[in-house]
mmCIF file of C-alpha atoms in Angstrom:
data_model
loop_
_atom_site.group_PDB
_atom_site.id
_atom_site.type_symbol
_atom_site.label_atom_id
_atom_site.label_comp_id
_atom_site.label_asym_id
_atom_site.label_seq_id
_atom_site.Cartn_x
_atom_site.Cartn_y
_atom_site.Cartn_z
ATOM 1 C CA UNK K 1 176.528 -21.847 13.424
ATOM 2 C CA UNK K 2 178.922 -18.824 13.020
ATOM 3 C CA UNK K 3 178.218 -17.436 9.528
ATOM 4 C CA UNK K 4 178.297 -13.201 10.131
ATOM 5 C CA UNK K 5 174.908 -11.070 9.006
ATOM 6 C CA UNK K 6 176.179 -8.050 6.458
ATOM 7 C CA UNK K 7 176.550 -4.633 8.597
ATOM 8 C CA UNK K 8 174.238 -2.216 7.179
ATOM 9 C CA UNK K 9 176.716 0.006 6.144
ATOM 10 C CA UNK K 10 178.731 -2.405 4.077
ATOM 11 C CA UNK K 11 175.533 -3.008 2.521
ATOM 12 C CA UNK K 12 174.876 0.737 1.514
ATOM 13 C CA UNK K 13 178.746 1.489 0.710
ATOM 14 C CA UNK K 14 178.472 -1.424 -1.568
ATOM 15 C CA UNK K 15 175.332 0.339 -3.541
ATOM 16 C CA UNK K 16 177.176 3.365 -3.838
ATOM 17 C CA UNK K 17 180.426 1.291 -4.937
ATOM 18 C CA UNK K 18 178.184 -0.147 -7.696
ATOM 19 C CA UNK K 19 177.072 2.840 -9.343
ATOM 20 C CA UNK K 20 173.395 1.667 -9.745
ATOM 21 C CA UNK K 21 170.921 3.421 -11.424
ATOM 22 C CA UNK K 22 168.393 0.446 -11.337
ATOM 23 C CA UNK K 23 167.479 -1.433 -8.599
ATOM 24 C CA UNK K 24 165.093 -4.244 -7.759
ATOM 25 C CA UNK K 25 164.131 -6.049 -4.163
ATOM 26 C CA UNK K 26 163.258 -9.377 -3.587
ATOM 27 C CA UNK K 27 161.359 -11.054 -0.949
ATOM 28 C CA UNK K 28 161.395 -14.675 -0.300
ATOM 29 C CA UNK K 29 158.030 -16.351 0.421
ATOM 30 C CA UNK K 30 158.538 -17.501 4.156
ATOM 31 C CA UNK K 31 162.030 -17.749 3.718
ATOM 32 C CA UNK K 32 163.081 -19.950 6.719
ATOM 33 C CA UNK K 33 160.170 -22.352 5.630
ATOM 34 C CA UNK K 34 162.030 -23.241 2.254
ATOM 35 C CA UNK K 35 165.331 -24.550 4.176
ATOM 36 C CA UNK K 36 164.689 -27.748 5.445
ATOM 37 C CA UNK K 37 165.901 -29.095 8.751
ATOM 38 C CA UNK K 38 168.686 -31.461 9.309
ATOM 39 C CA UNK K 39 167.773 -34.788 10.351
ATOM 40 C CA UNK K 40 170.194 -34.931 13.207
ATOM 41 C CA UNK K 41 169.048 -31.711 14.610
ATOM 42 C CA UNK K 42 165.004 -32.130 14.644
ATOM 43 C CA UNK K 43 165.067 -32.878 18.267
ATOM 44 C CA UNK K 44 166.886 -29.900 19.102
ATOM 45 C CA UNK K 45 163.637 -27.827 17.967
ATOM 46 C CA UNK K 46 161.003 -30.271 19.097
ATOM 47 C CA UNK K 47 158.156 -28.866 21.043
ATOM 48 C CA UNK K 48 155.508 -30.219 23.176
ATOM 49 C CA UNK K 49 151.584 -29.752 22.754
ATOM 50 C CA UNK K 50 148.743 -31.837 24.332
ATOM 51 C CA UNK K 51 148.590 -34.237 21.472
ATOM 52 C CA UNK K 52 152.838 -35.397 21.516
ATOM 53 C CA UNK K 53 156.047 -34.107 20.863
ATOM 54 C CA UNK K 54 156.350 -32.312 17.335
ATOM 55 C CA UNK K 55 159.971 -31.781 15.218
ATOM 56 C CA UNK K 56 159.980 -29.424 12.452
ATOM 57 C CA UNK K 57 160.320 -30.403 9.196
ATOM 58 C CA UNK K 58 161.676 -27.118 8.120
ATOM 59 C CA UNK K 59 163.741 -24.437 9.061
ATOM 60 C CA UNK K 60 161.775 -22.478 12.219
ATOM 61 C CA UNK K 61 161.467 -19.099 12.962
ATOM 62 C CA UNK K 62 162.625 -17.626 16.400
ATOM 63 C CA UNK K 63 165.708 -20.340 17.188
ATOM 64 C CA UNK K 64 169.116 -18.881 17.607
ATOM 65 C CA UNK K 65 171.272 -19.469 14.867
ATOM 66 C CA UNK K 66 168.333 -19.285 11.466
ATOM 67 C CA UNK K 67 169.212 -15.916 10.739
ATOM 68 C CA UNK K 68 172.796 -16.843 10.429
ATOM 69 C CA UNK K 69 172.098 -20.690 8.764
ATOM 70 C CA UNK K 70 169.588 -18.683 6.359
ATOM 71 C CA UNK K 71 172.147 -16.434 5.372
ATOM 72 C CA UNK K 72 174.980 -18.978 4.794
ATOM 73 C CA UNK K 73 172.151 -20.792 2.347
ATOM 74 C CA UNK K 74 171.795 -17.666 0.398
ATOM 75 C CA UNK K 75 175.133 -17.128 0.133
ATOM 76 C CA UNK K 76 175.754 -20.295 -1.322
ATOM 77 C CA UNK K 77 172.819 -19.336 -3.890
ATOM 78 C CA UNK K 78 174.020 -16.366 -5.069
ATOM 79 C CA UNK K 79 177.820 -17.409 -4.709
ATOM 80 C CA UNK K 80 179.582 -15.024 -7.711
ATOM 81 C CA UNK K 81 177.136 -12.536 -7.353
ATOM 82 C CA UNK K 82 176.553 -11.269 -4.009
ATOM 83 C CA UNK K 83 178.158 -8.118 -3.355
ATOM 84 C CA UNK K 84 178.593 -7.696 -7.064
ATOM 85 C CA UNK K 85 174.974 -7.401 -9.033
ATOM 86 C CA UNK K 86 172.564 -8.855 -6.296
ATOM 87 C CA UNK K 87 172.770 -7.786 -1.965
ATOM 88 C CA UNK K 88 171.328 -10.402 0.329
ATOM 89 C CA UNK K 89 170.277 -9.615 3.934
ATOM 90 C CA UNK K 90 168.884 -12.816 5.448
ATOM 91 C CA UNK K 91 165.612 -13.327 2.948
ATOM 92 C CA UNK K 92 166.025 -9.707 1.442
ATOM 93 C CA UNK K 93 167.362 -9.526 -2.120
ATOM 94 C CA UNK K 94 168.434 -6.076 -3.588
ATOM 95 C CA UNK K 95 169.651 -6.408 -7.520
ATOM 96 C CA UNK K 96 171.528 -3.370 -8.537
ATOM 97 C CA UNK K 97 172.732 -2.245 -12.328
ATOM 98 C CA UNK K 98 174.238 0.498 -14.095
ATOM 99 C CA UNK K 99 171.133 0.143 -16.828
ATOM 100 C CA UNK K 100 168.103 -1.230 -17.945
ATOM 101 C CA UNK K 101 169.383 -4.280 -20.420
ATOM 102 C CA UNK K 102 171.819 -5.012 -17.261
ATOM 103 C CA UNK K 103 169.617 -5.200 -15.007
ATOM 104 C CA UNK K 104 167.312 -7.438 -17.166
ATOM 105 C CA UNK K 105 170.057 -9.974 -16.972
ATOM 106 C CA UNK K 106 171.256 -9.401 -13.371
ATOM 107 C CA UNK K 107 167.166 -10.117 -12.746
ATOM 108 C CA UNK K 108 167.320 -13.345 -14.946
ATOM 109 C CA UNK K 109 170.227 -14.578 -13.438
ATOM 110 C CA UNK K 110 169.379 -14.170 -10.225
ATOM 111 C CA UNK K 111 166.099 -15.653 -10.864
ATOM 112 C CA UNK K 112 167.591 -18.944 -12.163
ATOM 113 C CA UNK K 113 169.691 -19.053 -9.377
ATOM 114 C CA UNK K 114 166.365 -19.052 -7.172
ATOM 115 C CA UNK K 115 164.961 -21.762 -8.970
ATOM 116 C CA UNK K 116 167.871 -23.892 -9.340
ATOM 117 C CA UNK K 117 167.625 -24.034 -5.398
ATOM 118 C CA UNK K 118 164.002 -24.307 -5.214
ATOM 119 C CA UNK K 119 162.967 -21.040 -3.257
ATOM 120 C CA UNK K 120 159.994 -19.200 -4.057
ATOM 121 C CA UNK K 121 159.230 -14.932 -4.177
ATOM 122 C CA UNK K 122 156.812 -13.331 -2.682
ATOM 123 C CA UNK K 123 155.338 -11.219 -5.789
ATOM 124 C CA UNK K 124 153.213 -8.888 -3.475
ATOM 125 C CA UNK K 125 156.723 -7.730 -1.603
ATOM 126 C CA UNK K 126 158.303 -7.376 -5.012
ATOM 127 C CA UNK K 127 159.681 -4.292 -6.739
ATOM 128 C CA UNK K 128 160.785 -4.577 -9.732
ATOM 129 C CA UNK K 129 163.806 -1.760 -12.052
ATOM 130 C CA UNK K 130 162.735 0.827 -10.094
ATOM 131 C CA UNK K 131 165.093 4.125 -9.611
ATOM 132 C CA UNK K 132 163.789 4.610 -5.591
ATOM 133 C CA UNK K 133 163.542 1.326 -3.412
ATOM 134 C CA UNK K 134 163.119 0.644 0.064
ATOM 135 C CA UNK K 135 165.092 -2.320 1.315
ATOM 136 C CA UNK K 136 166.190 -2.836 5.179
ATOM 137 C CA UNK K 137 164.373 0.210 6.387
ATOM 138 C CA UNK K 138 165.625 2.349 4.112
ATOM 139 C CA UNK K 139 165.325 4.150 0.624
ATOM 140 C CA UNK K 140 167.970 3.536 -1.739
ATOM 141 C CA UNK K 141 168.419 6.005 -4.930
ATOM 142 C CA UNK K 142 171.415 6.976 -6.871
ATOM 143 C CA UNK K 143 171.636 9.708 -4.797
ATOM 144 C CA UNK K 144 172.250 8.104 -1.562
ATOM 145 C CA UNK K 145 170.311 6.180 1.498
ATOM 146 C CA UNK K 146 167.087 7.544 3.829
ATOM 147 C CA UNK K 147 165.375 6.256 6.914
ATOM 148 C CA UNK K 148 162.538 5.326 5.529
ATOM 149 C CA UNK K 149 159.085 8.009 5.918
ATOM 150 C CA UNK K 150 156.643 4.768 6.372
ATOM 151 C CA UNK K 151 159.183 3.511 9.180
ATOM 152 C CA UNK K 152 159.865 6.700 11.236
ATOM 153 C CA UNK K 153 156.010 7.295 11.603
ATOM 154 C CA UNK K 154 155.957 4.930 14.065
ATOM 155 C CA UNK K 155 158.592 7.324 16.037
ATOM 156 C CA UNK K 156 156.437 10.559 14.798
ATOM 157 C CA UNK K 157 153.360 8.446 16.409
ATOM 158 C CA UNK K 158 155.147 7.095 19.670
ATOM 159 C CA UNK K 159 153.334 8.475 22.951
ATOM 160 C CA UNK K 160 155.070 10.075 25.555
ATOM 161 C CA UNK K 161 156.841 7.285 27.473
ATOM 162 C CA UNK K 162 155.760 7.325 30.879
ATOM 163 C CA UNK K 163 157.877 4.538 32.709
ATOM 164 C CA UNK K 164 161.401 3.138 31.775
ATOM 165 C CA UNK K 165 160.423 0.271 29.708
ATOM 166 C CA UNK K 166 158.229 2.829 27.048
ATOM 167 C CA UNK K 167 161.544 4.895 27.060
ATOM 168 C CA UNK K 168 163.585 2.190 26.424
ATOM 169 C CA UNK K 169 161.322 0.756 23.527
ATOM 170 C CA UNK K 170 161.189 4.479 22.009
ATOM 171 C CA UNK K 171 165.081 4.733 22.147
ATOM 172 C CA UNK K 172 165.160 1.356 20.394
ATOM 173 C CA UNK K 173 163.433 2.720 17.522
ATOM 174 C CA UNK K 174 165.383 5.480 17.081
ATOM 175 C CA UNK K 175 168.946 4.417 17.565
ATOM 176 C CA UNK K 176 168.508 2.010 14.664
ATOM 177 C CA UNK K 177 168.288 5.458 12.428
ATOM 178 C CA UNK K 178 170.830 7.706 14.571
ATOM 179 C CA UNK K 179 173.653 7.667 11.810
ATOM 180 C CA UNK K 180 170.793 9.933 10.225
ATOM 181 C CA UNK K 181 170.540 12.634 13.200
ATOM 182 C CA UNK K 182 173.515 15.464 13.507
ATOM 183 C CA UNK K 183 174.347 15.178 17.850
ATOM 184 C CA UNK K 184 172.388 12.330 18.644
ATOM 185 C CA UNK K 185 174.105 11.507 21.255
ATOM 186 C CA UNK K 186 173.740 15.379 22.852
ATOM 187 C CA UNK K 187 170.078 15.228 21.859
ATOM 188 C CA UNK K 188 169.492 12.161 23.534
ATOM 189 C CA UNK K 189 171.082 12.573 26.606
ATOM 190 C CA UNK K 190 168.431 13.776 28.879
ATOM 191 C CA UNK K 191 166.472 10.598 27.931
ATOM 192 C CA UNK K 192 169.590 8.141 28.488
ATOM 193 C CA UNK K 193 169.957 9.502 31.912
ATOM 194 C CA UNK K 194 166.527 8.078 32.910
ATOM 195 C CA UNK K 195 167.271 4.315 31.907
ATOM 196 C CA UNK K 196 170.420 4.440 34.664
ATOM 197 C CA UNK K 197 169.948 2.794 37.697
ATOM 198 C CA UNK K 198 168.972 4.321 40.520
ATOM 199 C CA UNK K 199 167.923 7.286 38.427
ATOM 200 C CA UNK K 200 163.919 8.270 39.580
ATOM 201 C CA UNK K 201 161.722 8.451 36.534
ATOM 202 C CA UNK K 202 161.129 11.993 36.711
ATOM 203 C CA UNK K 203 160.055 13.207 32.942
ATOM 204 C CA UNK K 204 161.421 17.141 32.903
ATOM 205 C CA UNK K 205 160.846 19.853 30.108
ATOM 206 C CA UNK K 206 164.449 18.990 29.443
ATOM 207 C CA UNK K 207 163.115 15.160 28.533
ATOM 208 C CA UNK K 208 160.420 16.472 26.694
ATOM 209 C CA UNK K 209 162.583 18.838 24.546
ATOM 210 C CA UNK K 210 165.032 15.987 23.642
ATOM 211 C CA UNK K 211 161.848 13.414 23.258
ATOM 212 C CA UNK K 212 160.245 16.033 20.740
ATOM 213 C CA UNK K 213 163.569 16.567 18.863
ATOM 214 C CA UNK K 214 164.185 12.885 18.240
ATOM 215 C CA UNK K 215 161.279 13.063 16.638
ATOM 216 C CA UNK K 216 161.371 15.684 14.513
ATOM 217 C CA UNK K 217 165.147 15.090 13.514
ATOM 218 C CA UNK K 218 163.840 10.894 12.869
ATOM 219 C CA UNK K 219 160.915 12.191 10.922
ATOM 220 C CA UNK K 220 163.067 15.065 8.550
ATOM 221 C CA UNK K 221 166.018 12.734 7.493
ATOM 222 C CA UNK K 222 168.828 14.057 5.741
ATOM 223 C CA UNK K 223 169.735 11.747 2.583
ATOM 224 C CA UNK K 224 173.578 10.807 3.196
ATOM 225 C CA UNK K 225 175.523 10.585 -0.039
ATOM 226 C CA UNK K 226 177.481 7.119 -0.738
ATOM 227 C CA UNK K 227 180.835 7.220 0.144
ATOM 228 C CA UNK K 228 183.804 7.156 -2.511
ATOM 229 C CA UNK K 229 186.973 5.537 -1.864
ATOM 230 C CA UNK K 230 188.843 7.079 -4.454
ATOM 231 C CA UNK K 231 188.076 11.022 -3.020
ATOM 232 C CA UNK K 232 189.512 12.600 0.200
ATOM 233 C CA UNK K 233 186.986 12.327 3.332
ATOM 234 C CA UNK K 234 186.315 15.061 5.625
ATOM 235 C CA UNK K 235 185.901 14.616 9.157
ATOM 236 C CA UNK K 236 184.149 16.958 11.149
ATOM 237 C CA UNK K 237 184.318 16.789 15.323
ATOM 238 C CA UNK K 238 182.611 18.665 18.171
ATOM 239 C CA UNK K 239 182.229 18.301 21.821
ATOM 240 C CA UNK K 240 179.598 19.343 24.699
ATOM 241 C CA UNK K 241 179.139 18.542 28.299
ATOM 242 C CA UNK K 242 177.331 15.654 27.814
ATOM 243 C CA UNK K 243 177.935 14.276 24.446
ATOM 244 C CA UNK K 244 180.810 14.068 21.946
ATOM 245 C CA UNK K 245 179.603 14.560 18.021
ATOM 246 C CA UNK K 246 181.403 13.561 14.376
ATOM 247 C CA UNK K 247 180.755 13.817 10.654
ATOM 248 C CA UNK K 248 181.715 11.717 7.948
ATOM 249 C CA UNK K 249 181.987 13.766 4.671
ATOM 250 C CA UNK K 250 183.050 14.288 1.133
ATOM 251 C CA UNK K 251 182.796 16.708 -1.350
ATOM 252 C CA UNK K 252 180.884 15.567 -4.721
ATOM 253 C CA UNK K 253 181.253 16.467 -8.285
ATOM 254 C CA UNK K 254 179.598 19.735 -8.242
ATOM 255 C CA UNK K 255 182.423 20.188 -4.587
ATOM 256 C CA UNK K 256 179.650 20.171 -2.171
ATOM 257 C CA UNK K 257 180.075 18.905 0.717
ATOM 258 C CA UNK K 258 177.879 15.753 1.517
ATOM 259 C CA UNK K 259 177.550 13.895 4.608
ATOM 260 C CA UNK K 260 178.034 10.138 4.080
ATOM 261 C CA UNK K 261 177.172 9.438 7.885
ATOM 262 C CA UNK K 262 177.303 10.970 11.878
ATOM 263 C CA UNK K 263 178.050 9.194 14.888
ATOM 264 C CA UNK K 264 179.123 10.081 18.272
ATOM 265 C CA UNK K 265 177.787 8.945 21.704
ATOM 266 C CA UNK K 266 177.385 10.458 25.895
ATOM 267 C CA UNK K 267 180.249 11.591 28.175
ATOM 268 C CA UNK K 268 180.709 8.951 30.877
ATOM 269 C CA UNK K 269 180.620 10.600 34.885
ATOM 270 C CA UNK K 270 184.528 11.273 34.572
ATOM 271 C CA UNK K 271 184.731 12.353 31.068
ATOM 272 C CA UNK K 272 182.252 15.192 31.798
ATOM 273 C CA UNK K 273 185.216 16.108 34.513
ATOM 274 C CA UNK K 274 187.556 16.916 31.085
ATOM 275 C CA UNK K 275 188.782 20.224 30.012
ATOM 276 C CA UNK K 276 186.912 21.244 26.808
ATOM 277 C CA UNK K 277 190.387 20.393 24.668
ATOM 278 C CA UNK K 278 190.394 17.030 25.873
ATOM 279 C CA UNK K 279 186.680 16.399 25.219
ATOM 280 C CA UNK K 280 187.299 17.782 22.043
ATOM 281 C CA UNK K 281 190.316 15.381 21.369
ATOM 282 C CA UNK K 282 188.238 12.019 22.597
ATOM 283 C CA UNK K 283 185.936 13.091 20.338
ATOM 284 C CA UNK K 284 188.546 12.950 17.398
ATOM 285 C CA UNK K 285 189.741 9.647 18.237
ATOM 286 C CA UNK K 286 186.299 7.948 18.501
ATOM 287 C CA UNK K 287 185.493 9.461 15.071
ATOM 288 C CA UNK K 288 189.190 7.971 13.433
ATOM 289 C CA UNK K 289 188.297 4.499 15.137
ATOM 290 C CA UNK K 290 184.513 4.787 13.795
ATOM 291 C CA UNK K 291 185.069 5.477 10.903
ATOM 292 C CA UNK K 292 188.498 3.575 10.345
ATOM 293 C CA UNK K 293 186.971 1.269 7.346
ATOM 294 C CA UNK K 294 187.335 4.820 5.352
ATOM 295 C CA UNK K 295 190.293 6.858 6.997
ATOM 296 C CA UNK K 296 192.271 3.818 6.633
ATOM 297 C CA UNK K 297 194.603 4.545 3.597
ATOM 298 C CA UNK K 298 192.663 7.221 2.798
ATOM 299 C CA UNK K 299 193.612 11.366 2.558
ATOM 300 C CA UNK K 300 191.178 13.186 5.153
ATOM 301 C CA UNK K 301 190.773 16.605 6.458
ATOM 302 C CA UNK K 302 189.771 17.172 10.307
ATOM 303 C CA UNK K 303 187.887 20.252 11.124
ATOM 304 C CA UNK K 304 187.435 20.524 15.141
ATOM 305 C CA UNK K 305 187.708 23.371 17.166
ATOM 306 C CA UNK K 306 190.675 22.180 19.444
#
C-alpha cells in the first residue's frame, strides 16, 4: 500500500488558505478497528498464542502499511471535502469555516459522511466550533499554529539524559517542534555531537546550556502566522561555525513582519572548513530549496549578511 500521509505543513498552510474562524476536531473511536480486514490478507497478520493461530477480523494496529490503508479509507469518505471544509490526518478530523451557520453544515455534512460509512466518534476526544483547537500536536487559531503547552511539558519535564539512548529520545521530542525554535540547529549542536560514533559520552556545561535552551525555547513557542500566497515572502539567512539558520516570513495587514516558519540544520566536518561567505551562501540555498513550495513563483526578499 502506497497511499502518502499529509505533511504537517500542507496541513497548516491549508488552515490558513481557508480563512477559518471556526474550527472543530474529530476523533474516531478506535479508528483502525472500524476498517475491516481483507479476506485474502488475514493470514498475513495472524498470530500465534497457546490456544491456536488467530487472524484479525479488523484492521490491526502496529502493521506496516494501516496508517497509509486508514488514510486512503478516509479519503475516500470525505472525497469533495478534504482539503476544502474538513482536514484528515489518519483518524484525526479538523472541520474548518469562515462562520458559525457554515460550519453547522460543514459539521452535518461531514457527519453524514461518517455514518454513511459506518465509523463511529469518540465524543470524549471531541471539540466542537471552537475558535482555539489542538489537533496533531498543535493549537490552531485564526492567528496562526503553536506547539502545543500540554505537549512540550513533557520536554520542560525530561531529566537530564545521561547515556546516548536518553539523548536521543529527548532530541526526538524536540525536533518534531524545531520549525518553532529560531537556530535550532546552532542550539542543538553540542547535543548532536554526542550521538556520533565514536564520540565519548561526556555531558559538558556546553551540553547542559544547549539541553536547558531546548527547553526553554520548546516550552515559550512563538505562534507562526499562516502563510499567504498572494503576498511577497521574506527570507531571512544566517550562518555560524556549527550551524546554518533561515526564516520564512511575511509582512501582515498591519506590515509586521511575521514568521510563518525556521529551519536550518549542523555544518558537516568540511563545511565547518568554509569561509564565512560561503557558509553564509549554503545557508541561502538550503533555505530556497526548503522552502521552494513558497519561493516558487513567488516575489521574495533575502536579507543575509553575505
Amino acid at each position: 500500500m502506497h497511499f502518502p500521509l499529509p505533511l504537517l505543513e500542507d496541513v497548516f498552510d491549508a488552515v490558513g488558505e481557508s480563512e477559518a474562524q471556526i474550527f472543530s476536531v474529530l476523533d474516531l473511536f478506535s479508528g483502525f478497528w472500524q476498517v475491516p480486514m481483507d479476506p485474502d490478507s488475514k493470514h498475513k497478520a495472524a498470530f500465534v498464542t497457546h490456544h491456536g493461530v488467530y487472524q484479525w477480523k479488523k484492521l490491526p494496529f502496529g502493521l506496516m502499511n494501516a496508517p497509509a490503508s486508514f488514510q486512503l479509507v478516509m479519503a475516500e469518505v470525505l472525497r469533495g471535502l478534504n482539503w476544502k471544509h474538513a482536514l484528515v490526518y489518519v483518524d484525526d478530523i479538523l472541520i474548518l469555516s469562515k462562520n458559525f451557520q457554515d460550519h453547522l453544515d460543514h459539521l452535518q455534512d461531514v457527519f453524514h459522511r461518517l455514518r454513511t460509512a459506518n465509523m463511529r466518534l469518540k465524543p470524549s476526544k471531541c471539540d466542537f466550533a471552537a475558535q482555539k483547537v489542538t489537533y496533531l500536536g498543535h493549537v490552531i487559531t485564526k492567528d496562526g499554529v503553536q506547539a502545543d503547552p500540554s505537549k512540550t511539558e513533557a520536554i520542560s519535564q525530561f531529566p537530564c539524559p545521561r547515556d546516548v539512548s536518553t539523548l536521543r529520545g529527548f532530541l526526538g521530542l524536540c525536533n518534531y517542534y524545531r520549525r518553532f525554535v529560531h537556530g535550532f540547529a546552532k542550539i542543538a549542536a553540542p547535543l548532536n555531537n554526542l550521538l556520533k560514533k565514536d564520540v565519548p559520552f561526556i555531558w559538558s556545561k556546553q551540553c547542559e546550556d544547549a539541553f536547558e535552551s531546548l527547553k526553554h525555547a520548546l516550552t515559550t513557542p512563538p505562534i507562526l502566522a499562516y502563510p499567504s500566497m498572494s503576498k511577497p515572502f521574506i527570507v531571512s539567512t544566517d550562518a555560524s561555525g556549527s550551524a546554518i539558520g533561515y526564516i520564512l516570513g511575511q509582512r501582515d495587514s498591519c506590515n509586521r513582519e511575521r514568521v510563518i516558519a525556521y529551519g536550518g540544520r549542523s555544518l558537516n566536518k568540511m563545511e565547518k572548513k568554509w569561509s564565512i561567505s560561503e557558509r553564509e551562501c549554503l545557508a541561502l540555498i538550503e533555505a530556497i530549496q526548503s522552502f521552494r513550495p513558497y519561493l516558487a513563483n513567488n516575489k521574495f526578499t533575502v536579507l543575509t549578511d553575505i
